[in-house]
Amino acid sequence: MQVVDVEKQMVTPNRRVVLRGDSVLSVGAMSERLPDTVDVRVEGRGGYLIPGLVDHHVHLTPGMSRALTQTARGGVTMVNAMAGDNRTAGEYARAVLARELPGPEIAYASVMAGPDFFVDPRFRGASVGFAFGTAPWAQAVTSSTDVVRAVSAARGSGAEVLKLYAMIDSTLAARLIAEAHRQGMRVVAHGTVFPARPSQLVAGGVDILTHVPYLSWQGATTAKPEDAFNRANGPYEQVPADAPAIESLLQAMRTRGTFLEPTLEVFVGRPTTAPVMRAWSLAVTRRAHTIGIPILAGTDGMIGNDADALPNIHKELARLVEAGLSPAAALASATIVPARAMGRGKTHGTVAAGRVADLVLLDANPLIDISATTRIRQVFLKGQAVRTP
Ligand SMILES: [Zn+2]
């Protein structure tokens, strides 16, 4: 088989990959000697082996066990759950680790937002049994919040990630980000959290900005807390994609090493999307990638309801190519780049000896045509094949 190197963006032909337990034992030439004992042989002839795909932005709710298995069978071997009920996310994460549920490895986030945002019914659904804004994974925060205790509670629910959602000012955002880092969490924020703008979040040290359309608020005349309810309707006409405010924001992200997670499909994939927002989102994603901002593939909607649907990561990859990324760069945005963003850059995200054996065997070369990621022959979750050949 051919092994796809997502870092060097090239294919190495005639490789034999040996797995042992949950890891890759070796990646070598076909002529190399096999180990004395081999349990399973997978015919890789003509195939292309890539690292398992990562969806960096999903939401998990009760009743999604089958969807998780279907997602894994569709090539996704790791997900980052960006807010929900962490009792649910934690149980799925445990079941996957225990191999009771064939599914992607799960990391998950706790959310914080200003108290006035807690009218969102999704927060209510994710906080059953708690007074509004007091669940450790969905906390209302203000300038008088004890940030050390709040972040400890967020961390204590098993979350690796702190997600800043809405109605947080730049001073509070910076305090929360610093405390989260001190406690070993990484921080994702909506592109604008109202009133804190993207550049203020970047200056405060945020690791990842999500939803590219929300970056448009950088150039808005005002970004009031109540605008958070209208966040997708940014000033795309008044603040074009190449406006100085946007360019200097992107340069600041590049300098700080801030990741951008555009979540294009969920915004531009809808038939109702305004053409101006669509063009704006694609153009800013392209510019961000061109100047060297690391791009993360995230769907904000892991998989559709059809029993035979593939996970939406494949649509997001196509959107990233539409925005101007090469197929190789798009593939990196769903493999090695999220592995690094998730603190797993030494164990996940590439096909190499010693790495976790999260792998997808394709029938075609994804570096030539990204739609090859949908032509799946086999998926390995920590060394175990999940599709019947
Ligand atoms: Zn989301």
Coordinates of N, CA and C in Angstrom, one line a residue, residues 15 21 42 58-59 94 101 133 138 149 163 166 187 194 202 208 244 286 290 299 343 361 382:
R15 N 4.7 0.3 0.9 CA 4.9 0.2 2.3 C 4.1 -1.0 2.9
G21 N -1.0 -4.4 19.1 CA -1.9 -3.8 20.1 C -2.5 -2.5 19.6
V42 N -4.3 -7.3 6.4 CA -5.3 -6.5 5.6 C -4.6 -6.2 4.2
V58 N -17.5 19.0 17.4 CA -18.8 18.3 17.4 C -19.5 18.6 18.7
H59 N -20.8 18.2 18.8 CA -21.6 18.3 20.0 C -22.2 16.9 20.2
R94 N -15.6 7.3 28.1 CA -15.2 6.2 28.9 C -15.5 4.9 28.1
L101 N -17.7 0.7 23.3 CA -18.3 1.4 22.1 C -17.3 1.6 21.1
G133 N -26.8 28.1 34.8 CA -25.5 28.7 34.9 C -24.6 28.2 36.0
A138 N -21.2 24.3 32.2 CA -21.9 25.4 31.6 C -22.1 26.5 32.6
R149 N -11.7 29.0 41.0 CA -12.7 28.0 41.4 C -13.5 27.6 40.1
K163 N -14.3 26.5 26.7 CA -14.9 27.2 25.6 C -15.5 28.5 26.1
A166 N -20.0 33.5 24.9 CA -20.6 34.8 24.6 C -20.7 35.7 25.8
V187 N -7.9 26.7 25.4 CA -9.0 27.6 25.4 C -9.4 27.8 23.9
F194 N -18.3 39.1 22.3 CA -19.3 40.2 22.7 C -19.3 40.5 24.1
V202 N -7.2 37.1 21.1 CA -5.8 36.7 20.6 C -4.8 37.3 21.6
I208 N -7.5 28.9 20.2 CA -8.3 28.6 19.0 C -9.4 29.6 18.9
P244 N -8.4 46.4 6.4 CA -7.3 46.4 7.3 C -7.5 45.8 8.7
R286 N -9.1 31.5 3.3 CA -8.0 31.4 2.3 C -6.8 32.3 2.7
T290 N -3.1 31.2 3.8 CA -1.9 31.7 3.0 C -0.8 32.3 3.9
T299 N -16.8 20.5 12.1 CA -18.1 20.5 11.4 C -19.2 21.2 12.2
G343 N -3.0 18.7 21.9 CA -1.9 18.2 22.8 C -1.5 16.8 22.6
L361 N -7.8 3.4 5.5 CA -7.2 2.9 4.3 C -8.2 3.3 3.2
K382 N -7.5 2.5 17.1 CA -6.4 1.9 18.0 C -6.1 0.5 17.7

